[in-house]
Short mmCIF file of C-alpha atoms in Angstrom, two decimals:
data_model
loop_
_atom_site.label_atom_id
_atom_site.label_comp_id
_atom_site.label_asym_id
_atom_site.label_seq_id
_atom_site.Cartn_x
_atom_site.Cartn_y
_atom_site.Cartn_z
CA MET A 1 -68.06 -11.83 32.83
CA CYS A 2 -69.08 -13.97 29.86
CA GLU A 3 -72.45 -14.61 31.48
CA ALA A 4 -72.95 -10.87 31.94
CA ILE A 5 -72.19 -10.31 28.24
CA LYS A 6 -74.66 -13.02 27.22
CA PHE A 7 -77.23 -11.25 29.37
CA TYR A 8 -77.23 -8.29 26.97
CA ASN A 9 -78.60 -10.45 24.20
CA MET A 10 -81.59 -11.17 26.44
CA ASN A 11 -82.19 -7.67 27.64
CA ASN A 12 -84.53 -5.28 25.85
CA ILE A 13 -82.18 -2.38 26.45
CA ASN A 14 -84.45 0.17 24.77
CA THR A 15 -87.14 -0.42 27.40
CA THR A 16 -84.58 0.08 30.15
CA ILE A 17 -83.33 3.29 28.52
CA SER A 18 -86.89 4.60 28.19
CA ALA A 19 -87.49 4.00 31.90
CA THR A 20 -84.22 5.40 33.24
CA GLN A 21 -82.65 7.98 30.93
CA HIS A 22 -84.78 10.93 32.12
CA LEU A 23 -85.92 9.55 35.47
CA LEU A 24 -83.87 12.13 37.40
CA GLU A 25 -85.83 14.84 35.56
CA GLY A 26 -89.20 13.25 36.44
CA TYR A 27 -89.84 11.30 33.23
CA THR A 28 -90.08 7.53 33.52
CA HIS A 29 -92.54 4.72 32.77
CA TRP A 30 -94.55 4.82 35.97
CA ARG A 31 -94.90 7.03 39.03
CA ALA A 32 -93.83 3.93 41.02
CA PHE A 33 -90.36 4.14 39.42
CA GLN A 34 -89.69 7.74 40.45
CA ASN A 35 -88.15 7.02 43.86
CA ARG A 36 -85.44 4.78 42.36
CA LEU A 37 -82.89 7.53 42.03
CA LEU A 38 -79.53 6.19 43.18
CA SER A 39 -78.78 3.59 40.52
CA THR A 40 -80.11 5.93 37.81
CA PHE A 41 -77.82 8.67 39.10
CA PHE A 42 -74.76 6.43 38.71
CA VAL A 43 -75.74 5.50 35.15
CA GLU A 44 -76.24 9.18 34.32
CA LEU A 45 -72.86 10.05 35.84
CA LEU A 46 -71.15 7.32 33.83
CA SER A 47 -72.84 8.49 30.62
CA LYS A 48 -71.44 12.01 31.14
CA LEU A 49 -67.95 10.52 31.47
CA LEU A 50 -68.43 8.49 28.29
CA HIS A 51 -70.08 11.28 26.30
CA PRO A 52 -66.86 12.56 24.63
CA TYR A 53 -66.01 9.03 23.48
CA SER A 54 -69.33 7.51 22.43
CA ALA A 55 -72.18 8.51 20.13
CA ASN A 56 -74.56 6.43 22.29
CA ALA A 57 -73.11 7.34 25.67
CA TYR A 58 -76.21 6.52 27.73
CA ARG A 59 -76.75 3.14 26.10
CA ASP A 60 -73.09 2.22 26.52
CA SER A 61 -73.03 3.43 30.13
CA LEU A 62 -76.09 1.31 30.88
CA TYR A 63 -74.40 -1.75 29.37
CA ILE A 64 -71.22 -1.14 31.37
CA PHE A 65 -73.05 -0.35 34.60
CA LEU A 66 -75.23 -3.47 34.46
CA MET A 67 -72.22 -5.63 33.65
CA LEU A 68 -70.22 -4.13 36.53
CA LEU A 69 -73.09 -4.73 38.94
CA PHE A 70 -73.42 -8.34 37.84
CA LEU A 71 -69.68 -8.76 38.30
CA ALA A 72 -69.91 -7.05 41.71
CA ILE A 73 -72.52 -9.59 42.82
CA ASN A 74 -70.10 -12.43 42.11
CA ILE A 75 -67.20 -10.61 43.79
CA VAL A 76 -69.26 -9.94 46.92
CA ILE A 77 -70.29 -13.59 47.05
CA TYR A 78 -66.65 -14.69 46.74
CA ILE A 79 -65.50 -12.35 49.52
CA THR A 80 -68.28 -13.21 51.95
CA LEU A 81 -67.80 -16.95 51.39
CA GLU A 82 -64.05 -16.81 51.94
CA SER A 83 -64.26 -18.96 55.08
CA LYS A 84 -66.43 -21.64 53.42
CA ASN A 85 -65.04 -24.78 51.81
CA GLY A 86 -64.44 -25.00 48.08
CA PHE A 87 -67.41 -27.24 47.35
CA GLU A 88 -69.85 -24.91 49.10
CA LYS A 89 -68.46 -21.94 47.18
CA LEU A 90 -68.83 -23.77 43.87
CA VAL A 91 -72.43 -24.75 44.60
CA VAL A 92 -73.33 -21.17 45.61
CA PHE A 93 -71.73 -19.66 42.48
CA LEU A 94 -73.46 -22.15 40.20
CA PHE A 95 -76.78 -21.66 41.95
CA VAL A 96 -76.70 -17.83 41.89
CA ASN A 97 -75.63 -17.61 38.24
CA PHE A 98 -78.07 -20.31 37.13
CA TRP A 99 -80.85 -18.55 39.03
CA PHE A 100 -80.01 -15.31 37.24
CA PHE A 101 -80.82 -16.92 33.88
CA ILE A 102 -83.93 -18.61 35.26
CA CYS A 103 -85.21 -15.20 36.37
CA SER A 104 -84.31 -13.35 33.17
CA CYS A 105 -87.44 -11.97 31.53
CA THR A 106 -85.91 -9.81 28.73
CA ILE A 107 -85.98 -6.59 30.81
CA TRP A 108 -83.63 -5.64 33.63
CA TYR A 109 -83.22 -2.31 35.39
CA PRO A 110 -80.13 -1.02 37.27
CA TRP A 111 -82.02 -1.08 40.58
CA ASP A 112 -82.65 -4.84 40.20
CA PHE A 113 -78.97 -5.60 40.75
CA PHE A 114 -78.63 -3.10 43.59
CA GLU A 115 -81.64 -4.70 45.24
CA TYR A 116 -80.00 -8.10 44.98
CA LEU A 117 -76.86 -6.85 46.73
CA PHE A 118 -78.90 -5.20 49.49
CA PHE A 119 -80.87 -8.37 50.18
CA TYR A 120 -77.63 -10.33 50.17
CA PHE A 121 -76.03 -8.01 52.75
CA LEU A 122 -79.21 -7.96 54.86
CA PHE A 123 -79.43 -11.76 55.15
CA PHE A 124 -75.64 -11.97 55.55
CA MET A 125 -75.76 -9.58 58.52
CA VAL A 126 -78.52 -11.54 60.24
CA SER A 127 -76.78 -14.85 59.56
CA LYS A 128 -73.62 -13.45 61.18
CA ASN A 129 -75.60 -12.25 64.24
CA ASP A 130 -74.83 -8.59 63.52
CA ARG A 131 -76.85 -6.70 66.14
CA ALA A 132 -75.36 -3.26 65.47
CA ILE A 133 -78.45 -1.19 64.61
CA PHE A 134 -76.24 1.44 62.96
CA HIS A 135 -75.30 -1.05 60.21
CA TYR A 136 -78.98 -1.66 59.45
CA TRP A 137 -79.65 2.08 59.38
CA VAL A 138 -76.91 2.61 56.79
CA LEU A 139 -78.22 -0.24 54.67
CA CYS A 140 -81.81 1.00 54.92
CA LEU A 141 -81.04 4.61 53.96
CA VAL A 142 -78.91 3.67 50.95
CA TRP A 143 -81.37 0.99 49.87
CA MET A 144 -84.25 3.47 50.20
CA LEU A 145 -82.69 5.63 47.48
CA THR A 146 -82.67 2.63 45.17
CA LYS A 147 -85.99 0.89 45.74
CA GLU A 148 -88.91 0.82 48.15
CA THR A 149 -88.08 -2.77 49.16
CA ALA A 150 -85.89 -1.09 51.79
CA ILE A 151 -88.89 -1.75 54.06
CA PHE A 152 -87.46 -5.25 54.45
CA VAL A 153 -84.72 -3.87 56.69
CA PRO A 154 -87.16 -3.01 59.52
CA ILE A 155 -89.16 -6.17 58.74
CA VAL A 156 -86.02 -8.26 59.27
CA LEU A 157 -85.12 -6.29 62.41
CA ILE A 158 -88.50 -7.05 63.96
CA ALA A 159 -88.65 -10.67 62.78
CA CYS A 160 -85.08 -11.68 63.52
CA LEU A 161 -83.49 -9.41 66.13
CA ILE A 162 -86.31 -8.93 68.64
CA ASP A 163 -86.10 -11.85 71.04
CA VAL A 164 -89.68 -12.78 71.94
CA ARG A 165 -88.35 -15.17 74.58
CA GLU A 166 -87.15 -12.28 76.73
CA LYS A 167 -88.98 -11.79 80.03
CA PRO A 168 -90.13 -9.08 80.12
CA LEU A 169 -90.53 -8.77 76.34
CA MET A 170 -89.80 -5.04 76.15
CA THR A 171 -86.19 -5.08 77.30
CA LEU A 172 -84.02 -2.06 76.57
CA GLU A 173 -82.49 -3.73 73.49
CA ASN A 174 -85.88 -4.87 72.15
CA ARG A 175 -87.26 -1.34 72.60
CA LYS A 176 -84.32 0.11 70.66
CA ILE A 177 -84.85 -2.37 67.82
CA LEU A 178 -88.61 -1.75 67.70
CA SER A 179 -88.29 2.05 67.79
CA SER A 180 -85.61 2.00 65.07
CA SER A 181 -87.78 -0.29 62.93
CA ILE A 182 -90.83 1.96 63.24
CA LEU A 183 -88.74 5.03 62.38
CA MET A 184 -87.28 3.22 59.34
CA PHE A 185 -90.80 2.39 58.12
CA ILE A 186 -91.85 6.03 58.45
CA ILE A 187 -88.76 7.36 56.66
CA VAL A 188 -88.97 4.86 53.77
CA PHE A 189 -92.69 5.47 53.23
CA ALA A 190 -92.26 9.26 53.51
CA TYR A 191 -89.37 9.34 51.03
CA THR A 192 -91.24 7.08 48.59
CA TYR A 193 -94.44 9.14 48.81
CA ILE A 194 -92.68 12.50 48.44
CA THR A 195 -90.48 11.52 45.49
CA ARG A 196 -93.32 9.83 43.62
CA ASN A 197 -95.75 12.71 44.06
CA ILE A 198 -93.39 15.69 43.78
CA LEU A 199 -90.62 14.62 41.37
CA PHE A 200 -92.69 12.62 38.87
CA LYS A 201 -93.82 14.75 35.93
CA TYR A 202 -94.90 12.60 32.98
CA SER A 203 -94.72 9.04 31.72
CA THR A 204 -92.46 8.05 28.84
CA ILE A 205 -95.07 5.43 27.84
CA ASP A 206 -97.65 6.62 25.32
CA GLY A 207 -101.10 7.01 26.84
CA ILE A 208 -100.05 6.97 30.51
CA GLY A 209 -99.54 10.71 30.89
CA PHE A 210 -99.47 11.80 34.54
CA ASP A 211 -100.14 8.24 35.73
CA LEU A 212 -103.05 9.53 37.82
CA GLN A 213 -104.49 6.03 38.25
CA HIS A 214 -101.61 5.32 40.63
CA GLY A 215 -101.98 8.06 43.23
CA GLY A 216 -100.77 8.09 46.83
CA MET A 217 -97.95 5.59 47.18
CA ALA A 218 -98.50 4.76 43.47
CA ASN A 219 -98.15 1.03 44.06
CA PHE A 220 -99.65 -1.47 41.67
CA ILE A 221 -102.23 -4.01 42.87
CA ASN A 222 -101.85 -7.10 40.68
CA LEU A 223 -103.32 -9.75 42.97
CA LYS A 224 -106.16 -10.75 40.63
CA ARG A 225 -103.99 -10.62 37.51
CA ASN A 226 -101.27 -12.77 39.09
CA PHE A 227 -103.74 -15.30 40.47
CA LEU A 228 -105.59 -15.73 37.17
CA GLY A 229 -102.33 -15.82 35.21
CA MET A 230 -100.91 -18.62 37.37
CA VAL A 231 -104.15 -20.61 37.57
CA THR A 232 -104.88 -20.45 33.83
CA TYR A 233 -101.19 -20.57 32.86
CA SER A 234 -101.82 -17.72 30.41
CA ASN A 235 -98.10 -17.09 29.83
CA GLY A 236 -95.15 -19.45 29.54
CA LEU A 237 -93.26 -17.34 32.08
CA CYS A 238 -95.90 -18.32 34.69
CA LEU A 239 -94.11 -21.65 35.15
CA VAL A 240 -91.32 -20.06 37.20
CA PRO A 241 -93.57 -18.31 39.77
CA VAL A 242 -95.88 -21.34 40.00
CA LEU A 243 -92.94 -23.59 40.88
CA ILE A 244 -91.49 -21.03 43.32
CA TYR A 245 -94.72 -20.59 45.25
CA LEU A 246 -95.45 -24.33 45.29
CA PHE A 247 -91.93 -25.06 46.55
CA TYR A 248 -92.22 -22.46 49.30
CA ILE A 249 -95.58 -23.76 50.49
CA ALA A 250 -94.40 -27.38 50.39
CA PHE A 251 -91.16 -26.61 52.22
CA CYS A 252 -93.07 -24.68 54.90
CA PHE A 253 -94.38 -28.00 56.23
CA LYS A 254 -90.82 -29.32 56.56
CA VAL A 255 -89.63 -26.11 58.20
CA TYR A 256 -92.48 -26.32 60.71
CA GLN A 257 -91.77 -30.00 61.35
CA TYR A 258 -88.11 -29.30 62.21
CA ARG A 259 -88.69 -25.83 63.74
CA LYS A 260 -87.07 -26.73 67.06
CA SER A 261 -83.97 -28.24 65.50
CA ILE A 262 -83.53 -25.80 62.66
CA GLY A 263 -83.29 -22.73 64.90
CA ARG A 264 -85.10 -19.44 65.43
CA LYS A 265 -82.83 -17.52 63.02
CA PHE A 266 -83.69 -19.77 60.08
CA MET A 267 -87.40 -19.71 60.98
CA SER A 268 -87.42 -15.90 61.12
CA LEU A 269 -85.61 -15.49 57.81
CA TRP A 270 -87.89 -18.09 56.21
CA ILE A 271 -90.90 -16.02 57.26
CA VAL A 272 -89.25 -12.93 55.72
CA VAL A 273 -88.86 -14.83 52.43
CA GLY A 274 -92.58 -15.61 52.63
CA ALA A 275 -93.33 -11.93 53.23
CA TYR A 276 -91.32 -11.02 50.13
CA LEU A 277 -93.20 -13.59 48.03
CA GLY A 278 -96.52 -12.37 49.43
CA ILE A 279 -95.85 -8.70 48.75
CA SER A 280 -94.57 -9.56 45.26
CA PHE A 281 -97.76 -11.51 44.53
CA VAL A 282 -99.88 -8.49 45.50
CA SER A 283 -97.95 -5.56 44.03
CA ALA A 284 -95.64 -6.94 41.32
CA LEU A 285 -96.19 -8.89 38.13
CA VAL A 286 -94.99 -12.44 38.73
CA ILE A 287 -94.44 -13.04 35.02
CA GLU A 288 -91.67 -10.41 35.29
CA THR A 289 -89.51 -13.09 36.82
CA ARG A 290 -86.61 -10.75 37.62
CA ILE A 291 -88.44 -9.97 40.87
CA PHE A 292 -87.47 -13.46 42.06
CA PHE A 293 -83.73 -12.92 41.48
CA PRO A 294 -83.13 -11.79 45.12
CA LEU A 295 -84.42 -15.15 46.32
CA SER A 296 -81.04 -16.72 45.59
CA ALA A 297 -79.37 -14.13 47.85
CA MET A 298 -81.82 -14.98 50.62
CA LEU A 299 -81.45 -18.74 50.19
CA VAL A 300 -77.64 -18.61 50.33
CA TRP A 301 -77.67 -17.18 53.86
CA LEU A 302 -80.68 -19.20 54.90
CA TYR A 303 -78.51 -22.22 54.21
CA PHE A 304 -75.55 -20.86 56.18
CA SER A 305 -77.75 -19.67 59.08
CA GLN A 306 -78.38 -23.20 60.43
CA ASP A 307 -76.71 -26.61 60.66
CA ILE A 308 -79.42 -29.22 60.08
CA ILE A 309 -79.62 -28.85 56.29
CA LYS A 310 -75.85 -28.44 56.00
CA VAL A 311 -75.24 -31.68 57.90
CA GLY A 312 -77.72 -33.55 55.72
CA PHE A 313 -76.25 -32.05 52.56
CA ALA A 314 -72.68 -32.94 53.60
CA SER A 315 -73.75 -36.51 54.42
CA SER A 316 -75.38 -36.93 51.00
CA VAL A 317 -72.25 -35.61 49.26
CA ALA A 318 -70.04 -37.98 51.29
CA LYS A 319 -72.20 -41.00 50.41
CA SER A 320 -72.26 -40.16 46.70
CA SER A 321 -68.47 -39.77 46.61
#
């Protein structure tokens, strides 16, 4: 809770308010924000409850909501790690909370914390061998109302649940997974396109207006800007993404080297992490380091999805003690 309170000193809350306060009415920073309705709805609902008691009801509701979400992340981690030993729990808690501060870039939005929870549940489900497609449908549809990264649900289904070793490949179960994944893609893209092009009215940033430069899906393309920013180190915040991408590339060689021992589940999830980093490099701004916050959720269940790294880690701990 104390960490969540400290977070407010780092957060430019006015920017967050400008982006979210009138989003449900079609007024936000960018057309690309317009589909992120669910978390904004909850903040708006909370502000109506606080209105009789606060002169700055929306600001206070945003503070409370962000703090509750940050607390919820830690509670979810505690519950899902109930069967793990105390040392593993401690390491995970320290890692997730430390990573939160590493990824802080002065601005956070309510959907950032929802997105973290959704990625956490997604990797948790795969790690636990949950093959109930209905669970993934529920996650995808709720996630879709929060952020377009819901497309990672069908990506994970295809990468992790379709067994390419099956002969023939298109078994009944594989066909169900593939058809559900394709339908999820269509629904997420349709919802995103419709909300961005029908509900968005005007930008709350001076000079942006109707945000006509981002038509269609309204996604940003920041490939060149990210590449030049990281190569020339034009911003101090570039250090975090540079280290993240270098670590991923370097670790890929180790993952490939031990691919047979480490297991198909870990390999598949590792590829999904790479897909997330790749999409972020193309369409996000890597200096906005909050986009890397979900990586800690992914890495937690990457660790618990296999035994090789855990055995090596336990051996190192035993030797040091």
